[in-house]
């Protein structure tokens, strides 16, 4: 008989508030700046379902990366609730956050953030090694993703030997390889020329068609419009599709 993992000893109760993959309720975050408190995220409500492809659109300084860091379990909120698969992330301690991050989240950044001294294959294998998989097993597990992203001939190259578009493909492969619940992309086309950016967005569309859930952060409406839906963030407030923000993002 399969045993359910005990939750004994964890401070996080296994409550399931809804069927949404992500449910964020009344989430706030602020920073103390000298004597002033800077409210960066203001009462954010957001739901994301399995198979969604949502763009979070907002100007520089609006709180996009702060929100992404919280969704990606790299940072904690100050108040409010964040459920991932019904699990209350806002109640998790550091270790559990790290576990969730390693298992459930695939990150894609503007500047790729590859490790320069590692090969393409070693970079892509990273999330599996972090989870404790052995080297040769991890590298074998990467091959399908590497083939799917057309990187087969570049496997033993170093990132510096690749174009920007190829480096972002490596970063996308690294994000995908552990089959995370969510791909979180922060300005993924920001460092690329227009055509290469469009190729990356087309790749996202295909990955979404294959069932991957994607949250993409951008300041650029033409980039955001490639997603299935767009939500806007202005000065720390989130506006869903039908609502009008008080000011247009730059
Ligand atoms: P975006 O990604 O939309 O450009 P950020 O989430 O990076 O915006 O930042 C939102 C606001 O929060 C900015 O005003 C920024 O200066 C501030 N901020 C971000 N991180 C910190 C921090 N660690 N300490 C203080 N202020 C911060
Ligand atoms: Mg940012």
CSV table of N, CA and C in Angstrom, one decimal, residues 109-232:
chain,number,residue,atom,x,y,z
A,109,UNK,N,15.9,33.9,-17.0
A,109,UNK,CA,16.2,35.3,-16.7
A,109,UNK,C,16.6,36.0,-18.0
A,110,UNK,N,16.5,37.3,-17.9
A,110,UNK,CA,16.9,38.2,-19.0
A,110,UNK,C,18.4,37.9,-19.5
A,111,UNK,N,19.3,37.7,-18.5
A,111,UNK,CA,20.7,37.6,-18.8
A,111,UNK,C,21.1,36.1,-18.8
A,112,UNK,N,20.2,35.2,-18.9
A,112,UNK,CA,20.4,33.7,-19.0
A,112,UNK,C,21.0,33.1,-17.7
A,113,UNK,N,22.0,33.8,-17.1
A,113,UNK,CA,22.6,33.3,-15.8
A,113,UNK,C,23.0,31.8,-15.9
A,114,UNK,N,23.8,31.6,-17.0
A,114,UNK,CA,24.5,30.3,-17.1
A,114,UNK,C,25.8,30.3,-16.4
A,115,UNK,N,26.3,29.2,-16.1
A,115,UNK,CA,27.6,29.1,-15.4
A,115,UNK,C,28.7,29.0,-16.5
A,116,UNK,N,29.6,30.1,-16.6
A,116,UNK,CA,30.5,30.2,-17.7
A,116,UNK,C,31.5,29.0,-17.9
A,117,UNK,N,31.9,28.5,-16.8
A,117,UNK,CA,33.0,27.4,-16.9
A,117,UNK,C,32.4,26.1,-17.2
A,118,UNK,N,31.1,25.9,-17.1
A,118,UNK,CA,30.4,24.7,-17.4
A,118,UNK,C,30.0,24.6,-18.9
A,119,UNK,N,29.9,23.4,-19.4
A,119,UNK,CA,29.4,23.2,-20.8
A,119,UNK,C,27.9,23.3,-20.8
A,120,UNK,N,27.3,23.4,-22.0
A,120,UNK,CA,25.9,23.4,-22.2
A,120,UNK,C,25.2,22.3,-21.4
A,121,UNK,N,25.8,21.1,-21.6
A,121,UNK,CA,25.2,19.9,-21.0
A,121,UNK,C,25.2,20.0,-19.4
A,122,UNK,N,26.4,20.5,-18.9
A,122,UNK,CA,26.5,20.6,-17.5
A,122,UNK,C,25.6,21.7,-16.9
A,123,UNK,N,25.4,22.8,-17.7
A,123,UNK,CA,24.5,23.8,-17.2
A,123,UNK,C,23.1,23.3,-17.1
A,124,UNK,N,22.7,22.5,-18.2
A,124,UNK,CA,21.3,22.1,-18.2
A,124,UNK,C,21.1,21.0,-17.2
A,125,UNK,N,22.1,20.3,-16.8
A,125,UNK,CA,21.9,19.2,-15.8
A,125,UNK,C,21.8,19.7,-14.4
A,126,UNK,N,22.2,21.0,-14.2
A,126,UNK,CA,22.3,21.6,-12.9
A,126,UNK,C,21.1,21.3,-11.9
A,127,UNK,N,19.8,21.6,-12.4
A,127,UNK,CA,18.7,21.4,-11.5
A,127,UNK,C,18.6,20.0,-11.0
A,128,UNK,N,19.0,19.0,-11.8
A,128,UNK,CA,18.9,17.6,-11.5
A,128,UNK,C,20.0,17.3,-10.4
A,129,UNK,N,21.2,17.8,-10.6
A,129,UNK,CA,22.3,17.6,-9.6
A,129,UNK,C,21.9,18.2,-8.3
A,130,UNK,N,21.3,19.4,-8.3
A,130,UNK,CA,20.8,20.0,-7.1
A,130,UNK,C,19.8,19.1,-6.3
A,131,UNK,N,19.0,18.4,-7.1
A,131,UNK,CA,18.1,17.5,-6.5
A,131,UNK,C,18.7,16.2,-6.0
A,132,UNK,N,20.0,16.0,-6.2
A,132,UNK,CA,20.7,14.9,-5.7
A,132,UNK,C,20.9,13.7,-6.7
A,133,UNK,N,20.6,14.0,-8.0
A,133,UNK,CA,20.8,12.9,-9.0
A,133,UNK,C,22.3,12.8,-9.3
A,134,UNK,N,22.7,11.6,-9.6
A,134,UNK,CA,24.1,11.4,-10.0
A,134,UNK,C,24.4,12.0,-11.3
A,135,UNK,N,25.7,12.3,-11.5
A,135,UNK,CA,26.1,13.0,-12.7
A,135,UNK,C,25.7,12.4,-14.0
A,136,UNK,N,26.1,11.1,-14.2
A,136,UNK,CA,25.8,10.4,-15.5
A,136,UNK,C,24.3,10.2,-15.7
A,137,UNK,N,23.6,10.0,-14.6
A,137,UNK,CA,22.2,9.8,-14.7
A,137,UNK,C,21.5,11.2,-15.1
A,138,UNK,N,22.0,12.3,-14.5
A,138,UNK,CA,21.4,13.6,-14.8
A,138,UNK,C,21.7,14.0,-16.2
A,139,UNK,N,22.9,13.7,-16.7
A,139,UNK,CA,23.2,14.1,-18.0
A,139,UNK,C,22.4,13.3,-19.0
A,140,UNK,N,22.2,12.0,-18.7
A,140,UNK,CA,21.3,11.2,-19.6
A,140,UNK,C,19.9,11.7,-19.6
A,141,UNK,N,19.4,12.2,-18.5
A,141,UNK,CA,18.1,12.7,-18.4
A,141,UNK,C,17.9,14.0,-19.1
A,142,UNK,N,19.0,14.7,-19.4
A,142,UNK,CA,18.9,16.0,-20.2
A,142,UNK,C,18.8,15.8,-21.7
A,143,UNK,N,19.1,14.6,-22.2
A,143,UNK,CA,19.3,14.5,-23.6
A,143,UNK,C,18.0,14.8,-24.4
A,144,UNK,N,16.9,14.3,-23.9
A,144,UNK,CA,15.7,14.6,-24.6
A,144,UNK,C,15.4,16.1,-24.7
A,145,UNK,N,15.5,16.8,-23.6
A,145,UNK,CA,15.3,18.2,-23.6
A,145,UNK,C,16.3,18.9,-24.5
A,146,UNK,N,17.5,18.5,-24.5
A,146,UNK,CA,18.5,19.1,-25.4
A,146,UNK,C,18.2,18.9,-26.8
A,147,UNK,N,17.7,17.7,-27.2
A,147,UNK,CA,17.3,17.4,-28.6
A,147,UNK,C,16.1,18.3,-28.9
A,148,UNK,N,15.1,18.4,-28.0
A,148,UNK,CA,13.9,19.1,-28.3
A,148,UNK,C,14.2,20.6,-28.6
A,149,UNK,N,15.2,21.1,-27.9
A,149,UNK,CA,15.6,22.5,-28.1
A,149,UNK,C,16.6,22.7,-29.1
A,150,UNK,N,17.0,21.7,-29.9
A,150,UNK,CA,17.9,21.8,-31.0
A,150,UNK,C,19.3,22.2,-30.6
A,151,UNK,N,19.7,21.7,-29.4
A,151,UNK,CA,21.0,22.1,-28.9
A,151,UNK,C,22.0,20.9,-28.9
A,152,UNK,N,21.6,19.8,-29.6
A,152,UNK,CA,22.4,18.6,-29.7
A,152,UNK,C,23.9,18.8,-30.1
A,153,UNK,N,24.1,19.7,-31.1
A,153,UNK,CA,25.4,19.9,-31.6
A,153,UNK,C,26.2,20.9,-30.7
A,154,UNK,N,25.6,21.4,-29.7
A,154,UNK,CA,26.3,22.4,-28.9
A,154,UNK,C,26.6,21.9,-27.5
A,155,UNK,N,26.3,20.7,-27.2
A,155,UNK,CA,26.3,20.1,-25.9
A,155,UNK,C,27.6,20.3,-25.1
A,156,UNK,N,28.7,20.2,-25.8
A,156,UNK,CA,30.0,20.4,-25.1
A,156,UNK,C,30.6,21.7,-25.3
A,157,UNK,N,29.8,22.7,-25.8
A,157,UNK,CA,30.3,24.1,-25.9
A,157,UNK,C,30.2,24.8,-24.6
A,158,UNK,N,30.9,25.9,-24.4
A,158,UNK,CA,30.8,26.7,-23.2
A,158,UNK,C,29.8,27.9,-23.6
A,159,UNK,N,29.1,28.4,-22.7
A,159,UNK,CA,28.1,29.5,-23.0
A,159,UNK,C,28.7,30.6,-23.8
A,160,UNK,N,30.0,31.0,-23.6
A,160,UNK,CA,30.6,32.1,-24.3
A,160,UNK,C,30.8,31.8,-25.8
A,161,UNK,N,30.7,30.5,-26.1
A,161,UNK,CA,30.8,30.2,-27.6
A,161,UNK,C,29.4,30.2,-28.3
A,162,UNK,N,28.4,30.6,-27.6
A,162,UNK,CA,27.1,30.6,-28.2
A,162,UNK,C,26.5,32.0,-28.4
A,163,UNK,N,25.6,32.1,-29.3
A,163,UNK,CA,24.9,33.4,-29.5
A,163,UNK,C,23.9,33.6,-28.3
A,164,UNK,N,23.4,34.8,-28.2
A,164,UNK,CA,22.5,35.2,-27.1
A,164,UNK,C,21.2,34.3,-27.2
A,165,UNK,N,20.7,34.1,-28.4
A,165,UNK,CA,19.5,33.2,-28.6
A,165,UNK,C,19.8,31.8,-28.1
A,166,UNK,N,21.0,31.3,-28.5
A,166,UNK,CA,21.3,29.9,-28.1
A,166,UNK,C,21.5,29.8,-26.6
A,167,UNK,N,22.1,30.8,-26.0
A,167,UNK,CA,22.3,30.8,-24.5
A,167,UNK,C,20.9,30.8,-23.8
A,168,UNK,N,20.0,31.6,-24.4
A,168,UNK,CA,18.6,31.6,-23.8
A,168,UNK,C,18.0,30.2,-24.0
A,169,UNK,N,18.2,29.5,-25.1
A,169,UNK,CA,17.7,28.2,-25.3
A,169,UNK,C,18.3,27.2,-24.2
A,170,UNK,N,19.5,27.4,-23.9
A,170,UNK,CA,20.2,26.6,-22.9
A,170,UNK,C,19.5,26.8,-21.5
A,171,UNK,N,19.2,28.1,-21.3
A,171,UNK,CA,18.6,28.5,-20.0
A,171,UNK,C,17.2,27.9,-19.9
A,172,UNK,N,16.5,27.9,-21.1
A,172,UNK,CA,15.1,27.3,-21.1
A,172,UNK,C,15.2,25.8,-20.9
A,173,UNK,N,16.2,25.2,-21.6
A,173,UNK,CA,16.4,23.7,-21.4
A,173,UNK,C,16.6,23.4,-19.9
A,174,UNK,N,17.5,24.3,-19.2
A,174,UNK,CA,17.8,24.1,-17.8
A,174,UNK,C,16.5,24.2,-17.0
A,175,UNK,N,15.7,25.2,-17.4
A,175,UNK,CA,14.4,25.4,-16.6
A,175,UNK,C,13.5,24.2,-16.8
A,176,UNK,N,13.5,23.6,-18.0
A,176,UNK,CA,12.5,22.5,-18.3
A,176,UNK,C,12.9,21.2,-17.8
A,177,UNK,N,14.2,20.9,-17.6
A,177,UNK,CA,14.7,19.6,-17.5
A,177,UNK,C,14.2,18.8,-16.3
A,178,UNK,N,13.8,19.5,-15.2
A,178,UNK,CA,13.3,18.9,-14.0
A,178,UNK,C,11.8,18.8,-14.0
A,179,UNK,N,11.2,19.1,-15.2
A,179,UNK,CA,9.7,19.0,-15.3
A,179,UNK,C,9.0,19.8,-14.1
A,180,UNK,N,9.3,21.1,-14.0
A,180,UNK,CA,8.7,21.9,-12.9
A,180,UNK,C,7.3,22.2,-13.2
A,181,UNK,N,6.5,22.5,-12.2
A,181,UNK,CA,5.1,22.9,-12.4
A,181,UNK,C,5.0,24.2,-13.2
A,182,UNK,N,5.9,25.1,-12.9
A,182,UNK,CA,5.8,26.4,-13.5
A,182,UNK,C,7.1,26.9,-14.1
A,183,UNK,N,7.0,27.5,-15.3
A,183,UNK,CA,8.2,28.2,-15.9
A,183,UNK,C,8.0,29.7,-15.5
A,184,UNK,N,9.0,30.3,-14.9
A,184,UNK,CA,8.9,31.7,-14.5
A,184,UNK,C,10.0,32.4,-15.3
A,185,UNK,N,9.5,33.3,-16.2
A,185,UNK,CA,10.5,34.0,-17.0
A,185,UNK,C,10.5,35.5,-16.8
A,186,UNK,N,11.6,36.1,-16.4
A,186,UNK,CA,11.7,37.5,-16.1
A,186,UNK,C,12.4,38.2,-17.3
A,187,UNK,N,11.6,39.0,-18.1
A,187,UNK,CA,12.1,39.7,-19.3
A,187,UNK,C,13.0,38.7,-20.1
A,188,UNK,N,12.4,37.6,-20.6
A,188,UNK,CA,13.3,36.6,-21.2
A,188,UNK,C,13.8,37.0,-22.6
A,189,UNK,N,13.2,38.1,-23.2
A,189,UNK,CA,13.7,38.5,-24.5
A,189,UNK,C,14.4,39.8,-24.4
A,190,UNK,N,14.6,40.3,-23.1
A,190,UNK,CA,15.2,41.6,-22.9
A,190,UNK,C,16.6,41.9,-23.4
A,191,UNK,N,17.4,40.8,-23.5
A,191,UNK,CA,18.7,40.9,-24.0
A,191,UNK,C,18.9,40.5,-25.4
A,192,UNK,N,17.8,40.2,-26.1
A,192,UNK,CA,17.9,39.6,-27.5
A,192,UNK,C,17.4,40.6,-28.5
A,193,UNK,N,18.0,40.4,-29.7
A,193,UNK,CA,17.4,41.3,-30.8
A,193,UNK,C,16.0,40.8,-31.1
A,194,UNK,N,15.3,41.6,-31.9
A,194,UNK,CA,13.9,41.4,-32.1
A,194,UNK,C,13.5,40.0,-32.7
A,195,UNK,N,14.3,39.6,-33.7
A,195,UNK,CA,13.9,38.3,-34.3
A,195,UNK,C,14.2,37.2,-33.4
A,196,UNK,N,15.3,37.2,-32.7
A,196,UNK,CA,15.7,36.2,-31.8
A,196,UNK,C,14.7,36.1,-30.6
A,197,UNK,N,14.2,37.3,-30.2
A,197,UNK,CA,13.2,37.4,-29.2
A,197,UNK,C,11.9,36.7,-29.6
A,198,UNK,N,11.6,37.0,-30.9
A,198,UNK,CA,10.3,36.4,-31.4
A,198,UNK,C,10.5,34.8,-31.5
A,199,UNK,N,11.7,34.4,-31.7
A,199,UNK,CA,11.9,32.9,-31.7
A,199,UNK,C,11.7,32.3,-30.3
A,200,UNK,N,12.2,33.0,-29.3
A,200,UNK,CA,12.0,32.6,-27.9
A,200,UNK,C,10.5,32.6,-27.6
A,201,UNK,N,9.8,33.6,-28.0
A,201,UNK,CA,8.4,33.7,-27.7
A,201,UNK,C,7.6,32.6,-28.4
A,202,UNK,N,8.0,32.2,-29.6
A,202,UNK,CA,7.4,31.1,-30.4
A,202,UNK,C,7.7,29.8,-29.6
A,203,UNK,N,8.9,29.7,-29.1
A,203,UNK,CA,9.2,28.5,-28.3
A,203,UNK,C,8.4,28.4,-27.1
A,204,UNK,N,8.1,29.5,-26.4
A,204,UNK,CA,7.2,29.5,-25.2
A,204,UNK,C,5.8,29.1,-25.6
A,205,UNK,N,5.4,29.6,-26.8
A,205,UNK,CA,4.0,29.2,-27.3
A,205,UNK,C,3.9,27.7,-27.4
A,206,UNK,N,5.0,27.1,-28.1
A,206,UNK,CA,5.0,25.7,-28.3
A,206,UNK,C,5.1,24.9,-26.9
A,207,UNK,N,5.9,25.4,-26.0
A,207,UNK,CA,6.0,24.7,-24.7
A,207,UNK,C,4.7,24.8,-24.0
A,208,UNK,N,4.0,25.9,-24.1
A,208,UNK,CA,2.7,26.0,-23.5
A,208,UNK,C,1.7,25.1,-24.1
A,209,UNK,N,1.7,25.0,-25.5
A,209,UNK,CA,0.8,24.0,-26.2
A,209,UNK,C,1.1,22.6,-25.7
A,210,UNK,N,2.3,22.3,-25.3
A,210,UNK,CA,2.7,21.0,-24.8
A,210,UNK,C,2.2,20.8,-23.4
A,211,UNK,N,1.7,21.8,-22.8
A,211,UNK,CA,1.1,21.7,-21.4
A,211,UNK,C,1.9,22.4,-20.3
A,212,UNK,N,3.0,23.1,-20.7
A,212,UNK,CA,3.7,23.8,-19.7
A,212,UNK,C,3.0,25.0,-19.2
A,213,UNK,N,3.0,25.3,-18.0
A,213,UNK,CA,2.4,26.5,-17.4
A,213,UNK,C,3.5,27.6,-17.3
A,214,UNK,N,3.2,28.8,-17.9
A,214,UNK,CA,4.3,29.8,-18.0
A,214,UNK,C,3.8,31.1,-17.4
A,215,UNK,N,4.6,31.7,-16.6
A,215,UNK,CA,4.4,33.1,-16.2
A,215,UNK,C,5.6,33.9,-16.7
A,216,UNK,N,5.3,34.9,-17.5
A,216,UNK,CA,6.3,35.7,-18.1
A,216,UNK,C,6.2,37.2,-17.7
A,217,UNK,N,7.3,37.7,-17.3
A,217,UNK,CA,7.3,39.1,-16.8
A,217,UNK,C,7.9,40.0,-17.8
A,218,UNK,N,7.3,41.1,-18.2
A,218,UNK,CA,7.9,42.0,-19.2
A,218,UNK,C,7.3,43.4,-19.0
A,219,UNK,N,8.1,44.4,-19.6
A,219,UNK,CA,7.6,45.8,-19.6
A,219,UNK,C,7.1,46.1,-21.0
A,220,UNK,N,7.1,45.1,-21.9
A,220,UNK,CA,6.9,45.4,-23.3
A,220,UNK,C,5.6,44.7,-23.7
A,221,UNK,N,4.6,45.6,-24.1
A,221,UNK,CA,3.3,45.1,-24.5
A,221,UNK,C,3.3,44.1,-25.7
A,222,UNK,N,4.2,44.4,-26.6
A,222,UNK,CA,4.3,43.5,-27.8
A,222,UNK,C,4.8,42.1,-27.4
A,223,UNK,N,5.7,42.1,-26.4
A,223,UNK,CA,6.1,40.8,-25.8
A,223,UNK,C,5.0,40.1,-25.1
A,224,UNK,N,4.3,40.9,-24.2
A,224,UNK,CA,3.2,40.3,-23.4
A,224,UNK,C,2.1,39.7,-24.3
A,225,UNK,N,1.9,40.4,-25.4
A,225,UNK,CA,0.7,39.9,-26.3
A,225,UNK,C,0.9,38.5,-26.8
A,226,UNK,N,2.1,37.9,-26.7
A,226,UNK,CA,2.3,36.5,-27.1
A,226,UNK,C,1.7,35.5,-26.1
A,227,UNK,N,1.4,36.0,-24.9
A,227,UNK,CA,0.8,35.1,-23.9
A,227,UNK,C,-0.7,34.9,-24.1
A,228,UNK,N,-1.2,33.9,-23.4
A,228,UNK,CA,-2.7,33.7,-23.5
A,228,UNK,C,-3.5,34.8,-22.9
A,229,UNK,N,-2.9,35.3,-21.8
A,229,UNK,CA,-3.6,36.5,-21.1
A,229,UNK,C,-2.5,37.4,-20.5
A,230,UNK,N,-2.9,38.6,-20.3
A,230,UNK,CA,-2.0,39.6,-19.8
A,230,UNK,C,-2.7,40.2,-18.5
A,231,UNK,N,-1.9,40.3,-17.5
A,231,UNK,CA,-2.3,41.1,-16.3
A,231,UNK,C,-1.3,42.2,-16.2
A,232,UNK,N,-1.7,43.4,-15.7
A,232,UNK,CA,-0.8,44.6,-15.6
A,232,UNK,C,-0.5,44.8,-14.1
